[in-house]
PDB file of C-alpha atoms in Angstrom:
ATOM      1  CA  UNK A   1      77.174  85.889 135.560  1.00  0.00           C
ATOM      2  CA  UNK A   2      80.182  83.899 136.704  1.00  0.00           C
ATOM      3  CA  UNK A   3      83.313  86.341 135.646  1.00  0.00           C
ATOM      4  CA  UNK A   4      85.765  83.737 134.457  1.00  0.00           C
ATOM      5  CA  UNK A   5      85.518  83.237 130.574  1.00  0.00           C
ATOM      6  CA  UNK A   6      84.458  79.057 130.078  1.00  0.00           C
ATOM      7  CA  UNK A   7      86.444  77.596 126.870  1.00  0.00           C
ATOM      8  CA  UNK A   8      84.516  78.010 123.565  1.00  0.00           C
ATOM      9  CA  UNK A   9      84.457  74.753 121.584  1.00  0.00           C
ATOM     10  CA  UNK A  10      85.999  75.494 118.120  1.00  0.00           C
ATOM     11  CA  UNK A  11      86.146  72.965 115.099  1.00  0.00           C
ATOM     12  CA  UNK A  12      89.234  70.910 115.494  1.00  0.00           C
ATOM     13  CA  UNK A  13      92.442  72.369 113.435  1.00  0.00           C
ATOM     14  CA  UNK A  14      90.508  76.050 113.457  1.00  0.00           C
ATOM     15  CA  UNK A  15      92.900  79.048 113.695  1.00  0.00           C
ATOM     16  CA  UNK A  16      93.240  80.507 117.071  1.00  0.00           C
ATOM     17  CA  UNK A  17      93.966  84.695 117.567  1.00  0.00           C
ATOM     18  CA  UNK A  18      96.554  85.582 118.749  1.00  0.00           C
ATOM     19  CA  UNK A  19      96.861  87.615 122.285  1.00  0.00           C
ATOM     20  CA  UNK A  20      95.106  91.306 121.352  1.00  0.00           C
ATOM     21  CA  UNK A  21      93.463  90.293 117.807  1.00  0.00           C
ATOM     22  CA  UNK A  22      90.340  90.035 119.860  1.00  0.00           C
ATOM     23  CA  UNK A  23      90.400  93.223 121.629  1.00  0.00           C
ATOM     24  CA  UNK A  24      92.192  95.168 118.547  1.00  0.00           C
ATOM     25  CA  UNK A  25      88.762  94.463 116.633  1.00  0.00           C
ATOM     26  CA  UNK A  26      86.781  95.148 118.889  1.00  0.00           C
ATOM     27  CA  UNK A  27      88.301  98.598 119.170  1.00  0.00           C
ATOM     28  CA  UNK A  28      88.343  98.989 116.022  1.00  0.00           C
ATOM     29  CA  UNK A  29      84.528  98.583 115.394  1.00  0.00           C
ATOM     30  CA  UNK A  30      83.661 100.714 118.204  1.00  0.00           C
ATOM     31  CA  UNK A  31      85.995 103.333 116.339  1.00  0.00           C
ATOM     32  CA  UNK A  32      83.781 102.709 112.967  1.00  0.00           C
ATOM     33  CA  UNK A  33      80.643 103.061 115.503  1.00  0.00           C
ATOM     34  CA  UNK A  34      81.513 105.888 117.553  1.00  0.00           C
ATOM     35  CA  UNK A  35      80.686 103.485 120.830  1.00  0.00           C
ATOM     36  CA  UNK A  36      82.978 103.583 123.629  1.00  0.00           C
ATOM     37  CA  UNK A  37      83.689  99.794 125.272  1.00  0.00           C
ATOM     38  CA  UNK A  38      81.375 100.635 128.212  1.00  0.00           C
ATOM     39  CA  UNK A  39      78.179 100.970 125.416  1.00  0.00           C
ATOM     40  CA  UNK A  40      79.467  97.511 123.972  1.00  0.00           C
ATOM     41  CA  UNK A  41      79.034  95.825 127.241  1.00  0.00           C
ATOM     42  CA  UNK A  42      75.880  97.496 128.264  1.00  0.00           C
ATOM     43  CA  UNK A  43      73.908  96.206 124.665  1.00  0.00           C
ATOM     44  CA  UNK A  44      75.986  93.052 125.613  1.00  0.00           C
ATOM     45  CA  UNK A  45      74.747  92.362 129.298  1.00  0.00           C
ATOM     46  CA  UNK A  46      77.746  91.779 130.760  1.00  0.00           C
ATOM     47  CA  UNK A  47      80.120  94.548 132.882  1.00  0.00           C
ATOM     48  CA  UNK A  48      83.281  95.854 131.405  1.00  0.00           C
ATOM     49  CA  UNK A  49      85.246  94.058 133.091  1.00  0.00           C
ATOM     50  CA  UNK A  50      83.992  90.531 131.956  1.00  0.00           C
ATOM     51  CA  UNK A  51      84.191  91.693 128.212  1.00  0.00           C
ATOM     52  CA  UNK A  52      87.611  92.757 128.885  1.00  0.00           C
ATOM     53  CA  UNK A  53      88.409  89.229 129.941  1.00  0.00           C
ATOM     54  CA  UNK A  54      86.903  88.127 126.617  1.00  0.00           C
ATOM     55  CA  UNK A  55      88.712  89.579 124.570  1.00  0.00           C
ATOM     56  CA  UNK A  56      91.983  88.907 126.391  1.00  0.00           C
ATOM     57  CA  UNK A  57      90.925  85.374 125.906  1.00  0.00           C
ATOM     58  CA  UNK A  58      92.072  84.880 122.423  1.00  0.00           C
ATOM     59  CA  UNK A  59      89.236  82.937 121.265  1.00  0.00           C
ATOM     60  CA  UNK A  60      88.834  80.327 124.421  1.00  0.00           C
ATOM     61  CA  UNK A  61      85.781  81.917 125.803  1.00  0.00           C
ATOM     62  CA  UNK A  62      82.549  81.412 126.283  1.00  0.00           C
ATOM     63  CA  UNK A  63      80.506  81.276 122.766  1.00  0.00           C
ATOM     64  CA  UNK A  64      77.397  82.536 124.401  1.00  0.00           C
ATOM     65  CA  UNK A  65      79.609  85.620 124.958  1.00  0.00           C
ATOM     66  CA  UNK A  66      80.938  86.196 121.668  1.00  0.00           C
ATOM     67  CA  UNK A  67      77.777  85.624 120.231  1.00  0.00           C
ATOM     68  CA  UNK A  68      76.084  88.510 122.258  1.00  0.00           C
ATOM     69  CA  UNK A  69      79.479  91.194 121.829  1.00  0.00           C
ATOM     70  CA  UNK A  70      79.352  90.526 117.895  1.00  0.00           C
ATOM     71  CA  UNK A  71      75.653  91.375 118.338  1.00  0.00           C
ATOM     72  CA  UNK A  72      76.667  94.705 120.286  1.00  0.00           C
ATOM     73  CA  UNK A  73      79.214  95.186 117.571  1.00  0.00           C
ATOM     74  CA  UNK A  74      76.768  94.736 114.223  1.00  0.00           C
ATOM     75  CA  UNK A  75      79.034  91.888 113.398  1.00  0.00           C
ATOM     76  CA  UNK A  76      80.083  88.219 113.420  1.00  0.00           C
ATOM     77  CA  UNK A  77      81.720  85.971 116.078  1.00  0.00           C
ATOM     78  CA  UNK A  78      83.569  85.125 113.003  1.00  0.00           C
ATOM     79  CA  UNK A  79      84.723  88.344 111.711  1.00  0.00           C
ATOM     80  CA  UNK A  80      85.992  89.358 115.715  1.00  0.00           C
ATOM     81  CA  UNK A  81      87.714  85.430 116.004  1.00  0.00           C
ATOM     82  CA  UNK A  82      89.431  85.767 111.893  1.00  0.00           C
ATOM     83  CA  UNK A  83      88.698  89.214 110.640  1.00  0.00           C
ATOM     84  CA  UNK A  84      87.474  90.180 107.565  1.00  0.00           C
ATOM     85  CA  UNK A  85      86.894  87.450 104.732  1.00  0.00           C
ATOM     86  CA  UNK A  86      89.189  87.199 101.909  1.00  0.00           C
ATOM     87  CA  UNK A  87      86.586  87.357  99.677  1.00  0.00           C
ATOM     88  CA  UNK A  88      85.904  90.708  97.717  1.00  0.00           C
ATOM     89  CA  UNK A  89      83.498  92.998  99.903  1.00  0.00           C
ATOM     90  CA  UNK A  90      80.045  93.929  98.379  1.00  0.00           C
ATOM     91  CA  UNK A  91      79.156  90.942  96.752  1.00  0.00           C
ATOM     92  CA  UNK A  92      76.868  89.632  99.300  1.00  0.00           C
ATOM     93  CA  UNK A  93      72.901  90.435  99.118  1.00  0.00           C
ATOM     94  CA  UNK A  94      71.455  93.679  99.969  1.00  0.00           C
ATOM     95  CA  UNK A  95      69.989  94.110 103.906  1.00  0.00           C
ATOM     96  CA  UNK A  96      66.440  93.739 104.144  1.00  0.00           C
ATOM     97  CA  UNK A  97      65.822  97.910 104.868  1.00  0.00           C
ATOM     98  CA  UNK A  98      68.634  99.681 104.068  1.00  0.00           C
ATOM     99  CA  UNK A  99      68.460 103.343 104.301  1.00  0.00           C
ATOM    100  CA  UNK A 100      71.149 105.968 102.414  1.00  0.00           C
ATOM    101  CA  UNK A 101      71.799 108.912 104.655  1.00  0.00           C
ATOM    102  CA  UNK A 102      73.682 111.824 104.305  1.00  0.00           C
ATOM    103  CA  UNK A 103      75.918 112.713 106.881  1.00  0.00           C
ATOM    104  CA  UNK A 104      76.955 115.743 108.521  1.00  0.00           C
ATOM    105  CA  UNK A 105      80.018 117.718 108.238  1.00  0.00           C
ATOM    106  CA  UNK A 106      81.311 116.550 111.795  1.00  0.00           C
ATOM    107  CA  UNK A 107      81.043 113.013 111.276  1.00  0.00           C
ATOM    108  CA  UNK A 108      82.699 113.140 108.155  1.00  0.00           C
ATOM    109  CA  UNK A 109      85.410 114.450 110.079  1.00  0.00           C
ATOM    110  CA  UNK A 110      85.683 112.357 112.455  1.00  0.00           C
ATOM    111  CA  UNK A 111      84.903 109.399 110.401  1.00  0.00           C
ATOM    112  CA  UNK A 112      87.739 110.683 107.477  1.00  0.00           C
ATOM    113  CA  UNK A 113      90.156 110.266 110.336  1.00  0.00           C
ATOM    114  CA  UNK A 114      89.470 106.595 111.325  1.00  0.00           C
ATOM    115  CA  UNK A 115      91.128 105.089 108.216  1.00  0.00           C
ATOM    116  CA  UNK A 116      95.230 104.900 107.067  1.00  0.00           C
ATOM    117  CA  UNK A 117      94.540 104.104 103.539  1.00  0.00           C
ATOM    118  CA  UNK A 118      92.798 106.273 101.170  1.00  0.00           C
ATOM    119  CA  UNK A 119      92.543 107.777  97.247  1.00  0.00           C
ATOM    120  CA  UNK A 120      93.367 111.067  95.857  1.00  0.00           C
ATOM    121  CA  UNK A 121      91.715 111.366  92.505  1.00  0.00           C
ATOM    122  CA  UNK A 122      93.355 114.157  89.692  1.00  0.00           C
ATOM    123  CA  UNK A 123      92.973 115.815  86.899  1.00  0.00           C
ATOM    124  CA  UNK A 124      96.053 114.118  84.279  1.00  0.00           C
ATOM    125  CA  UNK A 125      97.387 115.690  80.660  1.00  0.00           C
ATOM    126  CA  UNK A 126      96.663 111.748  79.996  1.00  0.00           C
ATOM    127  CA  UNK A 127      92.873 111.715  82.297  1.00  0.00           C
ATOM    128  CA  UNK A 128      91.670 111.632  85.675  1.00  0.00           C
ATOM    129  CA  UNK A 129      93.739 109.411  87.677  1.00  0.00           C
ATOM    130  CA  UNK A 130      92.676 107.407  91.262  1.00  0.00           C
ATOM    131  CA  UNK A 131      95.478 106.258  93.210  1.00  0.00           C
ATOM    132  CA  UNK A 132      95.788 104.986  96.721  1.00  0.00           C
ATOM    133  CA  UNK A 133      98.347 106.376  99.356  1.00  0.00           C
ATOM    134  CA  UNK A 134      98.756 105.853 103.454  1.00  0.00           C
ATOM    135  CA  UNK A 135      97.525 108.979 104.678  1.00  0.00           C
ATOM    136  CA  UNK A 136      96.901 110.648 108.234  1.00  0.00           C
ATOM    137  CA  UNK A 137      94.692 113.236 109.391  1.00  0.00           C
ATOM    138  CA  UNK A 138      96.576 116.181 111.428  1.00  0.00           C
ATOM    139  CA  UNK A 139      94.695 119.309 112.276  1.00  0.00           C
ATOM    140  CA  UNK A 140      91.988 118.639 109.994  1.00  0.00           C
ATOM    141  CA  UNK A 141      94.094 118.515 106.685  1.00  0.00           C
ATOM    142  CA  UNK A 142      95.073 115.248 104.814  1.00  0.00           C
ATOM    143  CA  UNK A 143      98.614 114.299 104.633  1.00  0.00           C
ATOM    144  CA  UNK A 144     100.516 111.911 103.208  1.00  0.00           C
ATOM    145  CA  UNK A 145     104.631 110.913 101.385  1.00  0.00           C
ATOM    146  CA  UNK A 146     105.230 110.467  97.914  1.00  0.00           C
ATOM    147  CA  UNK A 147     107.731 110.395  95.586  1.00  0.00           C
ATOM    148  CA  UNK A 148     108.229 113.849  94.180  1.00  0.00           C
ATOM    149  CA  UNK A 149     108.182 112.585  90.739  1.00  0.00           C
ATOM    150  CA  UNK A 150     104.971 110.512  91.278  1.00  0.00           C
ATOM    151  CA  UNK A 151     101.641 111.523  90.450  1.00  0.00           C
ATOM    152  CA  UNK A 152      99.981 111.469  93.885  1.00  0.00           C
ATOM    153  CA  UNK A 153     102.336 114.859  94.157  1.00  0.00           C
ATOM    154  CA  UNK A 154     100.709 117.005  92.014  1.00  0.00           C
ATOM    155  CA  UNK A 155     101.476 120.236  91.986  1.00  0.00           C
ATOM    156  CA  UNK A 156     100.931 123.310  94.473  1.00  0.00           C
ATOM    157  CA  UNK A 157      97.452 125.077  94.348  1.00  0.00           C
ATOM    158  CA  UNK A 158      95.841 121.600  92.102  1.00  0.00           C
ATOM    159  CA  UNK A 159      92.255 121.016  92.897  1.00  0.00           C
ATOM    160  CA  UNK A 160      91.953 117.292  94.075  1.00  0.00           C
ATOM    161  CA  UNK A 161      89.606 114.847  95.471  1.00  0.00           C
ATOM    162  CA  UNK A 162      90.271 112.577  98.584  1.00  0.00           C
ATOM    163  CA  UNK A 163      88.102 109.584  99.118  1.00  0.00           C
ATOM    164  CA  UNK A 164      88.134 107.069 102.053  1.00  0.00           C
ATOM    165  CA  UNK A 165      85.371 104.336 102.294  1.00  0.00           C
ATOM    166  CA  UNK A 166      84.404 101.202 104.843  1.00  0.00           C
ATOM    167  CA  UNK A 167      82.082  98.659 103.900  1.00  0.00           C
ATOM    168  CA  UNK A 168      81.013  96.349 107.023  1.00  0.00           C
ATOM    169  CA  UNK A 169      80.094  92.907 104.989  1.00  0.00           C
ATOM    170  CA  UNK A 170      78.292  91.492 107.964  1.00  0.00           C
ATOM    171  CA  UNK A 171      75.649  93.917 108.051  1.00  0.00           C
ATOM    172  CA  UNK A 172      75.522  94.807 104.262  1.00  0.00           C
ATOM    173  CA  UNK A 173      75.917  98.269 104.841  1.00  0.00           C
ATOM    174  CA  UNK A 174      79.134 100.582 104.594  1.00  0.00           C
ATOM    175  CA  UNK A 175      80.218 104.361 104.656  1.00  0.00           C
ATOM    176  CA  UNK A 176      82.436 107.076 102.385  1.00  0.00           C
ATOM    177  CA  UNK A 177      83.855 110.098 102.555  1.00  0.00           C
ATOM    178  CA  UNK A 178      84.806 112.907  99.964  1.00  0.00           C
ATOM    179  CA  UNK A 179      86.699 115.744 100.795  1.00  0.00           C
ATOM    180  CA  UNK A 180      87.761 118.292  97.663  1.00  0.00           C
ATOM    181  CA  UNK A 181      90.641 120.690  98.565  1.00  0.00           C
ATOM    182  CA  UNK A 182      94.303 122.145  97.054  1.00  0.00           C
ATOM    183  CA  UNK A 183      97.145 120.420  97.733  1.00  0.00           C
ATOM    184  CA  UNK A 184     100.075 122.019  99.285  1.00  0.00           C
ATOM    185  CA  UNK A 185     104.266 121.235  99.294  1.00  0.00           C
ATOM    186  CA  UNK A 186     105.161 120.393 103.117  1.00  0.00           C
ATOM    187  CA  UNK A 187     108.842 121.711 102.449  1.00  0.00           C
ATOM    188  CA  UNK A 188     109.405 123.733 105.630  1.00  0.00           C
ATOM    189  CA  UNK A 189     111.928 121.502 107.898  1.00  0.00           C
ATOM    190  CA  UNK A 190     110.338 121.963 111.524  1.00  0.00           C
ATOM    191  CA  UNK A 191     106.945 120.911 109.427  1.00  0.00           C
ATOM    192  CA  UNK A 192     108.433 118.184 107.605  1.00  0.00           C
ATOM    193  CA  UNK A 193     109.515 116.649 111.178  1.00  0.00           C
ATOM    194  CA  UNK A 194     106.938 117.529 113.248  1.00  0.00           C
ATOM    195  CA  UNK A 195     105.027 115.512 109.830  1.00  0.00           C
ATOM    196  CA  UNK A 196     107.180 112.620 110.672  1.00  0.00           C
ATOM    197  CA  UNK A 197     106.561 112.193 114.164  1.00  0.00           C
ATOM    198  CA  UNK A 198     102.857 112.319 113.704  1.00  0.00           C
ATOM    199  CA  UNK A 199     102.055 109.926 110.921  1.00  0.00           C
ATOM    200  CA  UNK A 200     100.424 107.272 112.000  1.00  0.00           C
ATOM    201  CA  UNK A 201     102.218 105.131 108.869  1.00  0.00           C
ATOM    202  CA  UNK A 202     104.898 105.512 106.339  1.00  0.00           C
ATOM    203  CA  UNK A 203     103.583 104.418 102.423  1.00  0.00           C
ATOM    204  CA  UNK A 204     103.188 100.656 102.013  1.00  0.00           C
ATOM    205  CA  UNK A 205     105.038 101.591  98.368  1.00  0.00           C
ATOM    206  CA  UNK A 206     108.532 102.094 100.431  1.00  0.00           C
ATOM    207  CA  UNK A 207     111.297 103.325  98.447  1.00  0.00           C
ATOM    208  CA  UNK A 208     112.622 107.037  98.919  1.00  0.00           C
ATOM    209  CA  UNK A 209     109.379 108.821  99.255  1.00  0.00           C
ATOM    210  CA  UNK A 210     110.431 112.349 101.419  1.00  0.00           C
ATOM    211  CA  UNK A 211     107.574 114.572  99.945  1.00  0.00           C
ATOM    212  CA  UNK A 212     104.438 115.159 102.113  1.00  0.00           C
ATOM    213  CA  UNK A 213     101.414 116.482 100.407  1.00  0.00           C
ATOM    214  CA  UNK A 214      98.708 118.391 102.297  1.00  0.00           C
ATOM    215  CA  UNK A 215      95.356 118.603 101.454  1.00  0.00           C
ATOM    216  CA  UNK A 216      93.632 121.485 102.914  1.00  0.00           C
ATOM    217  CA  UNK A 217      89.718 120.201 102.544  1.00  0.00           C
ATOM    218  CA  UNK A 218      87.078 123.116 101.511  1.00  0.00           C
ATOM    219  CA  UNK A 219      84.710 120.788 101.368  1.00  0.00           C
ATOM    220  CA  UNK A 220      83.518 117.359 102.784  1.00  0.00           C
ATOM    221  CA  UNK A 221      80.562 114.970 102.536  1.00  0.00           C
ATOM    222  CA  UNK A 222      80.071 111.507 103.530  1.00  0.00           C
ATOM    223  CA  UNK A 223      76.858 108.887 102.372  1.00  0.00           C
ATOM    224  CA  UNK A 224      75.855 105.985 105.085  1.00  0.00           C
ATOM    225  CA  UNK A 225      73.941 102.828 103.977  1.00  0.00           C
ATOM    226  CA  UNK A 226      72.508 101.856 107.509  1.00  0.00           C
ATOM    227  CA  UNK A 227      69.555  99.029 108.328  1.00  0.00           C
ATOM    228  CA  UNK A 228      66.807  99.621 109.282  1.00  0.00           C
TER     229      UNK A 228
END
């Protein structure tokens, strides 16, 4: 296999990535798989080094290429060139076999740590609430900032339920994760900075939010829809 990429013939006026779009997906699906980059060029047929030059190729590559690392990836050449569709997730038909599959405690784990955006869901005096917050996984506890006034700070020792959730459109099938835990006040200075030189974001919300809320999980379980 000759290891210089040959240009890929796109429709005329189609978007073209930018430098590392390629090769941020494609580490980011391996993440969601639990494949390293050598697996992905194995099922691909091609050495490491050649898919490396793919991806650094921002989209002028050989389609024959593409075609077989989406393949290696469970997803499209078009989700790896654009990324995911605009279009609301989980509308598209079912997969021919799809199987539901618990998983273990591990791979929830693991899995609960892949993501930066998830939903703590609480008991309210006005009902349950669901609300989304940037959160990062440190030491196997959830934390995230809020407002101290907000609801997503509930208060020390309250039960509460964390949820974080993929759904891969391509392949119909998709994961989630519960955890259930008590939620503690980070209020301890060397914690609070230690906090923010860990987080892997600061809330989307912006505005003065300087209280981080841990969740200490008790439990967690995770569902899988694969194909068959």
């Amino acid at each position: 296999m000759s290891q210089n990429p040959t240009p890929s013939h796109r429709p005329a006026g189609a978007p073209k990535p930018q430098a590392g779009e390629v090769a941020r997906r494609v580490t980011q699906r391996c993440a969601m798989l639990g494949i390293s980059r050598e697996e992905v060029a194995r099922r691909a047929g091609m050495s490491p080094h050649y898919l490396e030059l793919l991806q650094e190729a921002s989209g002028d590559f050989d389609p024959a290429g593409l075609l077989r690392i989406a393949a290696a990836l469970r997803t499209t050449p078009d989700e790896l060139l654009e990324g995911t569709a605009a279009e609301p997730p989980g509308q598209g038909s079912a997969a021919p076999h799809p199987v539901l599959q618990k998983l273990g405690a591990e791979e929830c784990r693991d899995r609960l740590g892949t993501h930066g955006v998830g939903r703590v869901a609480m008991a309210t005096s006005e009902g349950p609430v669901v609300l989304p917050v940037n959160y990062t996984v440190l030491a196997g506890t959830i934390v995230y900032r809020t407002d101290p006034d907000a609801v997503t700070a509930a208060a020390p020792g309250t039960e509460v339920a964390f949820e974080v959730d993929h759904v891969d459109e391509a392949m119909s099938s998709g994961w989630s994760i519960l955890a259930v835990g008590r939620v503690e006040h980070v209020d301890d200075p060397g914690d609070v900075r230690q906090l923010s030189e860990q987080a892997a974001t600061g809330p989307w919300a912006g505005g003065k939010r300087d209280l981080w809320v841990r969740i200490n999980p008790t439990q967690v379980t995770g569902r899988v829809i694969r194909t068959s």
